[in-house]
Amino acid sequence: MIPPDHPRYRSLMVRERLARCAEAGVVALEGLAAHGRGEAFDYLIGERTTPSALLAARTAAAMLLLAENPVISVNGNTAALAAREIGELQRASGAAVEVNLFHRTEERIRRITRLLEEEGVVVLSGEAERLLPLSHDRAWCLPQGIGAADVVLVPLEDGDRCAALAAMGKRVIVVDLNPLSRTARTAALTIVDEVTRALPHVTAACSDLDPAEAAALITSMDNAYLLRTAIDEIITRLSHALD
Ligand code: ATP
């Protein structure tokens, strides 16, 4: 039992949830290691949404709203951490949701789908095909889902798949706390924020953006600027760490 007055209460609760989801076969053990890397970067960024991450979240909303076939690609960590937030974003944006896994088994797909559906997410189903030019299992996706998408939001992506999606002409939005990752640098748009903080900002923007602001956000989108700003945040925090 984690005492609510523990200074790291939220982080410990999240770890406990991920551990339970790993035992239940929703999160891969490798996903726990990936979460640890995210936690480290969250510490550096101050465990808060920075102004540039908020700008990125609003731009993501604009991209989803103006897309023809937007798809949200969900893995085990995202489902374990943010199933409710995915449901809210799906309802606000009209995007389809597809489960896509690095460590893919039909059983894991079923478990993750069930967890998402319990939170009101409508999950695409059908026969997956090896559509992406990748040697690992993330190559498998649904022709009517990610296969047909023009914009793909992938919270917690890996660099290879992000590049493969981009090479297929898709606009890729990622949420990644590490502004140095290959994923962050390959995506069309990176939200450098923790996934459960980032998604509600995207959802809120889906409801309050007007068409002119949405178009302006897309025209002025600059991922290199967003990553540089996130790195500057970290440098500033580190340089004042012992003040
Ligand atoms: P790349 O292939 O892009 O260089 P990687 O090998 O570092 O990436 P993975 O191990 O595939 O990345 O995924 C982990 C990434 O997800 C890390 O960059 C980490 O910062 C990020 N991450 C983990 N948990 C979260 C979270 N809750 N919110 C946002 N980002 C997260």
PDB file of C-alpha atoms and ligand atoms in Angstrom:
ATOM      1  CA  MET A   1       0.000   0.000   0.000  1.00  0.00           C
ATOM      2  CA  ILE A   2       1.497   3.330  -1.099  1.00  0.00           C
ATOM      3  CA  PRO A   3       0.718   6.149   1.382  1.00  0.00           C
ATOM      4  CA  PRO A   4      -1.007   9.084  -0.387  1.00  0.00           C
ATOM      5  CA  ASP A   5       1.300  11.566   1.367  1.00  0.00           C
ATOM      6  CA  HIS A   6       4.404   9.978  -0.177  1.00  0.00           C
ATOM      7  CA  PRO A   7       6.214  12.710  -2.169  1.00  0.00           C
ATOM      8  CA  ARG A   8       6.394  10.406  -5.217  1.00  0.00           C
ATOM      9  CA  TYR A   9       2.855   9.051  -4.732  1.00  0.00           C
ATOM     10  CA  ARG A  10       1.681   9.532  -8.320  1.00  0.00           C
ATOM     11  CA  SER A  11       4.779   8.037  -9.855  1.00  0.00           C
ATOM     12  CA  LEU A  12       4.664   5.040  -7.491  1.00  0.00           C
ATOM     13  CA  MET A  13       0.978   4.451  -8.246  1.00  0.00           C
ATOM     14  CA  VAL A  14       1.717   4.507 -11.970  1.00  0.00           C
ATOM     15  CA  ARG A  15       4.533   1.985 -11.498  1.00  0.00           C
ATOM     16  CA  GLU A  16       2.218  -0.256  -9.503  1.00  0.00           C
ATOM     17  CA  ARG A  17      -0.411  -0.063 -12.238  1.00  0.00           C
ATOM     18  CA  LEU A  18       2.130  -0.910 -14.941  1.00  0.00           C
ATOM     19  CA  ALA A  19       3.425  -3.844 -12.884  1.00  0.00           C
ATOM     20  CA  ARG A  20      -0.138  -5.158 -12.508  1.00  0.00           C
ATOM     21  CA  CYS A  21      -0.750  -4.690 -16.234  1.00  0.00           C
ATOM     22  CA  ALA A  22       2.496  -6.572 -16.958  1.00  0.00           C
ATOM     23  CA  GLU A  23       1.301  -9.458 -14.784  1.00  0.00           C
ATOM     24  CA  ALA A  24      -1.992  -9.404 -16.705  1.00  0.00           C
ATOM     25  CA  GLY A  25      -0.172  -9.633 -20.043  1.00  0.00           C
ATOM     26  CA  VAL A  26      -1.163  -6.142 -21.217  1.00  0.00           C
ATOM     27  CA  VAL A  27       2.246  -4.488 -20.797  1.00  0.00           C
ATOM     28  CA  ALA A  28       5.367  -6.250 -22.110  1.00  0.00           C
ATOM     29  CA  LEU A  29       8.285  -6.501 -19.664  1.00  0.00           C
ATOM     30  CA  GLU A  30      10.277  -4.397 -22.140  1.00  0.00           C
ATOM     31  CA  GLY A  31       7.535  -1.776 -21.749  1.00  0.00           C
ATOM     32  CA  LEU A  32       8.513  -1.380 -18.097  1.00  0.00           C
ATOM     33  CA  ALA A  33      12.053  -0.478 -19.155  1.00  0.00           C
ATOM     34  CA  ALA A  34      10.691   1.986 -21.730  1.00  0.00           C
ATOM     35  CA  HIS A  35       8.584   3.593 -18.991  1.00  0.00           C
ATOM     36  CA  GLY A  36      11.714   4.024 -16.868  1.00  0.00           C
ATOM     37  CA  ARG A  37      13.410   5.988 -19.645  1.00  0.00           C
ATOM     38  CA  GLY A  38      10.282   8.153 -19.866  1.00  0.00           C
ATOM     39  CA  GLU A  39      10.289   8.774 -16.101  1.00  0.00           C
ATOM     40  CA  ALA A  40      13.898   9.938 -16.238  1.00  0.00           C
ATOM     41  CA  PHE A  41      13.112  12.491 -18.942  1.00  0.00           C
ATOM     42  CA  ASP A  42       9.966  13.574 -17.103  1.00  0.00           C
ATOM     43  CA  TYR A  43      12.128  14.369 -14.076  1.00  0.00           C
ATOM     44  CA  LEU A  44      14.380  16.492 -16.288  1.00  0.00           C
ATOM     45  CA  ILE A  45      11.476  18.357 -17.856  1.00  0.00           C
ATOM     46  CA  GLY A  46       9.917  19.092 -14.453  1.00  0.00           C
ATOM     47  CA  GLU A  47       6.936  16.700 -14.577  1.00  0.00           C
ATOM     48  CA  ARG A  48       4.735  19.362 -16.102  1.00  0.00           C
ATOM     49  CA  THR A  49       3.402  20.414 -19.492  1.00  0.00           C
ATOM     50  CA  THR A  50       5.698  23.076 -20.885  1.00  0.00           C
ATOM     51  CA  PRO A  51       4.360  25.904 -23.086  1.00  0.00           C
ATOM     52  CA  SER A  52       5.952  24.316 -26.169  1.00  0.00           C
ATOM     53  CA  ALA A  53       4.343  20.940 -25.373  1.00  0.00           C
ATOM     54  CA  LEU A  54       0.988  22.706 -25.113  1.00  0.00           C
ATOM     55  CA  LEU A  55       1.572  24.310 -28.512  1.00  0.00           C
ATOM     56  CA  ALA A  56       2.440  20.862 -29.905  1.00  0.00           C
ATOM     57  CA  ALA A  57      -0.724  19.375 -28.381  1.00  0.00           C
ATOM     58  CA  ARG A  58      -2.879  22.062 -30.009  1.00  0.00           C
ATOM     59  CA  THR A  59      -1.134  21.490 -33.336  1.00  0.00           C
ATOM     60  CA  ALA A  60      -1.780  17.750 -32.977  1.00  0.00           C
ATOM     61  CA  ALA A  61      -5.477  18.487 -32.511  1.00  0.00           C
ATOM     62  CA  ALA A  62      -5.459  20.610 -35.663  1.00  0.00           C
ATOM     63  CA  MET A  63      -3.820  17.782 -37.627  1.00  0.00           C
ATOM     64  CA  LEU A  64      -6.344  15.212 -36.376  1.00  0.00           C
ATOM     65  CA  LEU A  65      -9.328  17.473 -37.089  1.00  0.00           C
ATOM     66  CA  LEU A  66      -8.175  18.309 -40.618  1.00  0.00           C
ATOM     67  CA  ALA A  67      -7.142  14.745 -41.510  1.00  0.00           C
ATOM     68  CA  GLU A  68      -9.217  12.569 -43.851  1.00  0.00           C
ATOM     69  CA  ASN A  69      -8.480   9.304 -42.031  1.00  0.00           C
ATOM     70  CA  PRO A  70      -6.908   9.957 -38.640  1.00  0.00           C
ATOM     71  CA  VAL A  71      -5.883   6.879 -36.632  1.00  0.00           C
ATOM     72  CA  ILE A  72      -4.609   6.571 -33.058  1.00  0.00           C
ATOM     73  CA  SER A  73      -2.200   3.628 -32.748  1.00  0.00           C
ATOM     74  CA  VAL A  74      -2.207   2.142 -29.238  1.00  0.00           C
ATOM     75  CA  ASN A  75       0.369  -0.155 -27.613  1.00  0.00           C
ATOM     76  CA  GLY A  76       0.372  -1.897 -24.236  1.00  0.00           C
ATOM     77  CA  ASN A  77       1.911   0.960 -22.236  1.00  0.00           C
ATOM     78  CA  THR A  78      -0.499   3.505 -23.700  1.00  0.00           C
ATOM     79  CA  ALA A  79      -3.501   1.290 -22.951  1.00  0.00           C
ATOM     80  CA  ALA A  80      -2.311   0.657 -19.386  1.00  0.00           C
ATOM     81  CA  LEU A  81      -1.624   4.326 -18.677  1.00  0.00           C
ATOM     82  CA  ALA A  82      -4.228   6.182 -20.699  1.00  0.00           C
ATOM     83  CA  ALA A  83      -7.191   4.057 -21.867  1.00  0.00           C
ATOM     84  CA  ARG A  84      -9.683   6.642 -20.567  1.00  0.00           C
ATOM     85  CA  GLU A  85      -7.790   9.528 -22.194  1.00  0.00           C
ATOM     86  CA  ILE A  86      -7.694   7.625 -25.517  1.00  0.00           C
ATOM     87  CA  GLY A  87     -11.486   7.223 -25.363  1.00  0.00           C
ATOM     88  CA  GLU A  88     -11.982  10.928 -24.701  1.00  0.00           C
ATOM     89  CA  LEU A  89      -9.649  11.867 -27.546  1.00  0.00           C
ATOM     90  CA  GLN A  90     -11.375   9.457 -29.914  1.00  0.00           C
ATOM     91  CA  ARG A  91     -14.756  11.019 -29.175  1.00  0.00           C
ATOM     92  CA  ALA A  92     -13.422  14.582 -29.569  1.00  0.00           C
ATOM     93  CA  SER A  93     -11.401  13.975 -32.743  1.00  0.00           C
ATOM     94  CA  GLY A  94     -13.358  11.269 -34.549  1.00  0.00           C
ATOM     95  CA  ALA A  95     -10.143   9.257 -35.025  1.00  0.00           C
ATOM     96  CA  ALA A  96     -10.161   5.480 -35.353  1.00  0.00           C
ATOM     97  CA  VAL A  97      -8.193   3.485 -32.761  1.00  0.00           C
ATOM     98  CA  GLU A  98      -6.031   0.493 -33.702  1.00  0.00           C
ATOM     99  CA  VAL A  99      -3.941  -1.722 -31.426  1.00  0.00           C
ATOM    100  CA  ASN A 100      -0.395  -2.129 -32.734  1.00  0.00           C
ATOM    101  CA  LEU A 101       2.282  -4.000 -30.793  1.00  0.00           C
ATOM    102  CA  PHE A 102       6.004  -4.591 -30.932  1.00  0.00           C
ATOM    103  CA  HIS A 103       5.558  -7.818 -28.939  1.00  0.00           C
ATOM    104  CA  ARG A 104       2.501  -8.984 -30.814  1.00  0.00           C
ATOM    105  CA  THR A 105       0.362 -11.980 -29.921  1.00  0.00           C
ATOM    106  CA  GLU A 106      -3.332 -12.401 -30.630  1.00  0.00           C
ATOM    107  CA  GLU A 107      -3.872 -12.857 -26.880  1.00  0.00           C
ATOM    108  CA  ARG A 108      -2.196  -9.526 -26.041  1.00  0.00           C
ATOM    109  CA  ILE A 109      -4.222  -7.780 -28.757  1.00  0.00           C
ATOM    110  CA  ARG A 110      -7.401  -9.218 -27.214  1.00  0.00           C
ATOM    111  CA  ARG A 111      -6.460  -8.147 -23.670  1.00  0.00           C
ATOM    112  CA  ILE A 112      -5.518  -4.622 -24.710  1.00  0.00           C
ATOM    113  CA  THR A 113      -8.668  -4.322 -26.817  1.00  0.00           C
ATOM    114  CA  ARG A 114     -10.769  -5.394 -23.824  1.00  0.00           C
ATOM    115  CA  LEU A 115      -9.073  -2.862 -21.533  1.00  0.00           C
ATOM    116  CA  LEU A 116      -9.689  -0.082 -24.071  1.00  0.00           C
ATOM    117  CA  GLU A 117     -13.313  -1.095 -24.637  1.00  0.00           C
ATOM    118  CA  GLU A 118     -13.940  -1.004 -20.880  1.00  0.00           C
ATOM    119  CA  GLU A 119     -13.085   2.702 -21.086  1.00  0.00           C
ATOM    120  CA  GLY A 120     -15.463   3.295 -24.006  1.00  0.00           C
ATOM    121  CA  VAL A 121     -12.916   3.143 -26.829  1.00  0.00           C
ATOM    122  CA  VAL A 122     -14.180   1.785 -30.158  1.00  0.00           C
ATOM    123  CA  VAL A 123     -11.322  -0.417 -31.372  1.00  0.00           C
ATOM    124  CA  LEU A 124     -10.868  -1.336 -35.033  1.00  0.00           C
ATOM    125  CA  SER A 125     -10.867  -5.033 -35.786  1.00  0.00           C
ATOM    126  CA  GLY A 126     -10.132  -7.114 -38.880  1.00  0.00           C
ATOM    127  CA  GLU A 127      -7.383  -9.064 -40.592  1.00  0.00           C
ATOM    128  CA  ALA A 128      -3.991  -7.433 -40.047  1.00  0.00           C
ATOM    129  CA  GLU A 129      -1.485  -7.503 -42.894  1.00  0.00           C
ATOM    130  CA  ARG A 130       2.255  -6.941 -43.002  1.00  0.00           C
ATOM    131  CA  LEU A 131       1.935  -3.491 -44.565  1.00  0.00           C
ATOM    132  CA  LEU A 132       4.937  -1.629 -43.142  1.00  0.00           C
ATOM    133  CA  PRO A 133       8.480  -2.260 -44.410  1.00  0.00           C
ATOM    134  CA  LEU A 134       9.769  -3.464 -41.021  1.00  0.00           C
ATOM    135  CA  SER A 135      11.242  -6.796 -39.956  1.00  0.00           C
ATOM    136  CA  HIS A 136       9.493  -6.821 -36.562  1.00  0.00           C
ATOM    137  CA  ASP A 137       5.869  -7.291 -35.589  1.00  0.00           C
ATOM    138  CA  ARG A 138       4.943  -3.612 -35.646  1.00  0.00           C
ATOM    139  CA  ALA A 139       4.821  -4.093 -39.445  1.00  0.00           C
ATOM    140  CA  TRP A 140       1.390  -5.701 -38.976  1.00  0.00           C
ATOM    141  CA  CYS A 141      -1.539  -3.344 -39.266  1.00  0.00           C
ATOM    142  CA  LEU A 142      -5.074  -3.145 -40.564  1.00  0.00           C
ATOM    143  CA  PRO A 143      -5.495  -2.082 -44.223  1.00  0.00           C
ATOM    144  CA  GLN A 144      -8.615  -0.075 -43.298  1.00  0.00           C
ATOM    145  CA  GLY A 145      -6.883   1.459 -40.238  1.00  0.00           C
ATOM    146  CA  ILE A 146      -3.241   2.521 -40.173  1.00  0.00           C
ATOM    147  CA  GLY A 147      -2.914   1.241 -43.761  1.00  0.00           C
ATOM    148  CA  ALA A 148      -5.410   3.852 -44.988  1.00  0.00           C
ATOM    149  CA  ALA A 149      -4.526   6.639 -42.525  1.00  0.00           C
ATOM    150  CA  ASP A 150      -3.148   9.996 -43.614  1.00  0.00           C
ATOM    151  CA  VAL A 151      -2.425  11.122 -40.033  1.00  0.00           C
ATOM    152  CA  VAL A 152      -1.344   8.672 -37.324  1.00  0.00           C
ATOM    153  CA  LEU A 153      -1.058   9.637 -33.657  1.00  0.00           C
ATOM    154  CA  VAL A 154       1.258   7.155 -31.953  1.00  0.00           C
ATOM    155  CA  PRO A 155       1.752   7.844 -28.279  1.00  0.00           C
ATOM    156  CA  LEU A 156       5.008   6.053 -27.361  1.00  0.00           C
ATOM    157  CA  GLU A 157       6.363   5.140 -30.799  1.00  0.00           C
ATOM    158  CA  ASP A 158       9.683   3.630 -31.769  1.00  0.00           C
ATOM    159  CA  GLY A 159      12.006   5.282 -34.246  1.00  0.00           C
ATOM    160  CA  ASP A 160      11.932   2.586 -36.933  1.00  0.00           C
ATOM    161  CA  ARG A 161       8.206   2.473 -37.200  1.00  0.00           C
ATOM    162  CA  CYS A 162       7.900   6.222 -37.171  1.00  0.00           C
ATOM    163  CA  ALA A 163      10.295   6.384 -40.139  1.00  0.00           C
ATOM    164  CA  ALA A 164       8.403   3.593 -41.934  1.00  0.00           C
ATOM    165  CA  LEU A 165       5.073   5.378 -41.518  1.00  0.00           C
ATOM    166  CA  ALA A 166       6.596   8.648 -42.707  1.00  0.00           C
ATOM    167  CA  ALA A 167       8.112   6.883 -45.750  1.00  0.00           C
ATOM    168  CA  MET A 168       4.600   5.695 -46.634  1.00  0.00           C
ATOM    169  CA  GLY A 169       3.519   9.342 -46.803  1.00  0.00           C
ATOM    170  CA  LYS A 170       1.718   9.433 -43.468  1.00  0.00           C
ATOM    171  CA  ARG A 171       1.974  12.398 -41.126  1.00  0.00           C
ATOM    172  CA  VAL A 172       3.067  10.989 -37.761  1.00  0.00           C
ATOM    173  CA  ILE A 173       2.362  12.643 -34.411  1.00  0.00           C
ATOM    174  CA  VAL A 174       4.159  11.174 -31.398  1.00  0.00           C
ATOM    175  CA  VAL A 175       4.154  11.743 -27.656  1.00  0.00           C
ATOM    176  CA  ASP A 176       7.674  11.184 -26.355  1.00  0.00           C
ATOM    177  CA  LEU A 177       9.322  12.564 -23.233  1.00  0.00           C
ATOM    178  CA  ASN A 178      12.744  12.120 -24.830  1.00  0.00           C
ATOM    179  CA  PRO A 179      13.387  15.026 -27.228  1.00  0.00           C
ATOM    180  CA  LEU A 180      16.603  13.302 -28.373  1.00  0.00           C
ATOM    181  CA  SER A 181      15.032  10.024 -29.503  1.00  0.00           C
ATOM    182  CA  ARG A 182      14.974   8.938 -33.146  1.00  0.00           C
ATOM    183  CA  THR A 183      11.191   8.912 -32.827  1.00  0.00           C
ATOM    184  CA  ALA A 184      11.042  12.533 -31.724  1.00  0.00           C
ATOM    185  CA  ARG A 185      13.300  13.613 -34.588  1.00  0.00           C
ATOM    186  CA  THR A 186      11.552  11.541 -37.270  1.00  0.00           C
ATOM    187  CA  ALA A 187       7.955  12.495 -36.472  1.00  0.00           C
ATOM    188  CA  ALA A 188       6.194  15.324 -38.253  1.00  0.00           C
ATOM    189  CA  LEU A 189       5.150  16.544 -34.796  1.00  0.00           C
ATOM    190  CA  THR A 190       6.412  15.556 -31.342  1.00  0.00           C
ATOM    191  CA  ILE A 191       4.624  16.372 -28.113  1.00  0.00           C
ATOM    192  CA  VAL A 192       7.406  16.252 -25.504  1.00  0.00           C
ATOM    193  CA  ASP A 193       5.194  15.474 -22.531  1.00  0.00           C
ATOM    194  CA  GLU A 194       3.996  12.563 -20.429  1.00  0.00           C
ATOM    195  CA  VAL A 195       1.235  10.716 -22.263  1.00  0.00           C
ATOM    196  CA  THR A 196      -1.490  11.091 -19.599  1.00  0.00           C
ATOM    197  CA  ARG A 197      -0.800  14.841 -19.381  1.00  0.00           C
ATOM    198  CA  ALA A 198      -0.519  15.335 -23.149  1.00  0.00           C
ATOM    199  CA  LEU A 199      -3.650  13.570 -24.405  1.00  0.00           C
ATOM    200  CA  PRO A 200      -6.197  15.693 -22.430  1.00  0.00           C
ATOM    201  CA  HIS A 201      -4.618  18.837 -23.919  1.00  0.00           C
ATOM    202  CA  VAL A 202      -5.105  17.412 -27.429  1.00  0.00           C
ATOM    203  CA  THR A 203      -8.707  16.499 -26.557  1.00  0.00           C
ATOM    204  CA  ALA A 204      -9.468  19.959 -25.143  1.00  0.00           C
ATOM    205  CA  ALA A 205      -8.016  21.626 -28.238  1.00  0.00           C
ATOM    206  CA  CYS A 206     -10.203  19.440 -30.502  1.00  0.00           C
ATOM    207  CA  SER A 207     -13.212  21.150 -28.919  1.00  0.00           C
ATOM    208  CA  ASP A 208     -11.984  24.740 -28.820  1.00  0.00           C
ATOM    209  CA  LEU A 209      -9.951  25.228 -32.021  1.00  0.00           C
ATOM    210  CA  ASP A 210     -11.652  27.220 -34.743  1.00  0.00           C
ATOM    211  CA  PRO A 211     -10.819  26.389 -38.388  1.00  0.00           C
ATOM    212  CA  ALA A 212      -8.653  29.495 -38.894  1.00  0.00           C
ATOM    213  CA  GLU A 213      -6.524  28.757 -35.818  1.00  0.00           C
ATOM    214  CA  ALA A 214      -6.232  25.098 -36.810  1.00  0.00           C
ATOM    215  CA  ALA A 215      -4.974  26.034 -40.276  1.00  0.00           C
ATOM    216  CA  ALA A 216      -2.520  28.589 -38.825  1.00  0.00           C
ATOM    217  CA  LEU A 217      -1.101  26.025 -36.381  1.00  0.00           C
ATOM    218  CA  ILE A 218      -0.438  23.586 -39.205  1.00  0.00           C
ATOM    219  CA  THR A 219       1.169  26.248 -41.419  1.00  0.00           C
ATOM    220  CA  SER A 220       3.536  27.345 -38.658  1.00  0.00           C
ATOM    221  CA  MET A 221       4.333  23.823 -37.382  1.00  0.00           C
ATOM    222  CA  ASP A 222       8.075  23.375 -36.755  1.00  0.00           C
ATOM    223  CA  ASN A 223       9.113  20.144 -35.041  1.00  0.00           C
ATOM    224  CA  ALA A 224      12.797  21.131 -34.819  1.00  0.00           C
ATOM    225  CA  TYR A 225      11.772  24.268 -32.914  1.00  0.00           C
ATOM    226  CA  LEU A 226       9.603  22.223 -30.521  1.00  0.00           C
ATOM    227  CA  LEU A 227      12.459  19.801 -29.801  1.00  0.00           C
ATOM    228  CA  ARG A 228      14.990  22.592 -29.349  1.00  0.00           C
ATOM    229  CA  THR A 229      12.654  24.317 -26.899  1.00  0.00           C
ATOM    230  CA  ALA A 230      12.237  21.097 -24.892  1.00  0.00           C
ATOM    231  CA  ILE A 231      16.014  20.618 -24.750  1.00  0.00           C
ATOM    232  CA  ASP A 232      16.429  24.266 -23.668  1.00  0.00           C
ATOM    233  CA  GLU A 233      13.915  23.634 -20.832  1.00  0.00           C
ATOM    234  CA  ILE A 234      16.021  20.717 -19.639  1.00  0.00           C
ATOM    235  CA  ILE A 235      19.277  22.698 -19.867  1.00  0.00           C
ATOM    236  CA  THR A 236      17.750  25.595 -17.924  1.00  0.00           C
ATOM    237  CA  ARG A 237      16.442  23.277 -15.215  1.00  0.00           C
ATOM    238  CA  LEU A 238      19.791  21.509 -14.932  1.00  0.00           C
ATOM    239  CA  SER A 239      21.720  24.748 -14.736  1.00  0.00           C
ATOM    240  CA  HIS A 240      19.544  25.842 -11.769  1.00  0.00           C
ATOM    241  CA  ALA A 241      19.399  22.398 -10.162  1.00  0.00           C
ATOM    242  CA  LEU A 242      21.538  23.288  -7.172  1.00  0.00           C
ATOM    243  CA  ASP A 243      20.361  26.892  -6.696  1.00  0.00           C
TER     244      ASP A 243
HETATM  245  P1  ATP B   1      13.945   5.617 -30.453  1.00  0.00           P
HETATM  246  O1  ATP B   1      13.833   4.349 -31.252  1.00  0.00           O
HETATM  247  O2  ATP B   1      12.951   6.628 -30.850  1.00  0.00           O
HETATM  248  O3  ATP B   1      15.329   6.227 -30.312  1.00  0.00           O
HETATM  249  P2  ATP B   1      13.807   4.443 -27.800  1.00  0.00           P
HETATM  250  O4  ATP B   1      14.429   3.160 -28.205  1.00  0.00           O
HETATM  251  O5  ATP B   1      14.444   5.329 -26.805  1.00  0.00           O
HETATM  252  O6  ATP B   1      13.451   5.311 -29.014  1.00  0.00           O
HETATM  253  P3  ATP B   1      11.512   3.044 -26.908  1.00  0.00           P
HETATM  254  O7  ATP B   1      12.227   2.206 -25.946  1.00  0.00           O
HETATM  255  O8  ATP B   1      10.915   2.451 -28.133  1.00  0.00           O
HETATM  256  O9  ATP B   1      12.376   4.260 -27.327  1.00  0.00           O
HETATM  257  O10 ATP B   1      10.328   3.814 -26.170  1.00  0.00           O
HETATM  258  C1  ATP B   1      10.512   4.504 -25.029  1.00  0.00           C
HETATM  259  C2  ATP B   1      10.276   5.977 -25.292  1.00  0.00           C
HETATM  260  O11 ATP B   1       9.012   6.347 -24.799  1.00  0.00           O
HETATM  261  C3  ATP B   1      11.331   6.750 -24.563  1.00  0.00           C
HETATM  262  O12 ATP B   1      11.869   7.736 -25.404  1.00  0.00           O
HETATM  263  C4  ATP B   1      10.576   7.404 -23.417  1.00  0.00           C
HETATM  264  O13 ATP B   1      11.067   8.699 -23.176  1.00  0.00           O
HETATM  265  C5  ATP B   1       9.152   7.456 -23.917  1.00  0.00           C
HETATM  266  N1  ATP B   1       8.159   7.283 -22.857  1.00  0.00           N
HETATM  267  C6  ATP B   1       8.058   6.237 -21.990  1.00  0.00           C
HETATM  268  N2  ATP B   1       7.003   6.395 -21.162  1.00  0.00           N
HETATM  269  C7  ATP B   1       6.407   7.568 -21.530  1.00  0.00           C
HETATM  270  C8  ATP B   1       5.256   8.257 -21.083  1.00  0.00           C
HETATM  271  N3  ATP B   1       4.492   7.807 -20.073  1.00  0.00           N
HETATM  272  N4  ATP B   1       4.920   9.411 -21.701  1.00  0.00           N
HETATM  273  C9  ATP B   1       5.660   9.874 -22.732  1.00  0.00           C
HETATM  274  N5  ATP B   1       6.777   9.273 -23.203  1.00  0.00           N
HETATM  275  C10 ATP B   1       7.144   8.120 -22.618  1.00  0.00           C
END
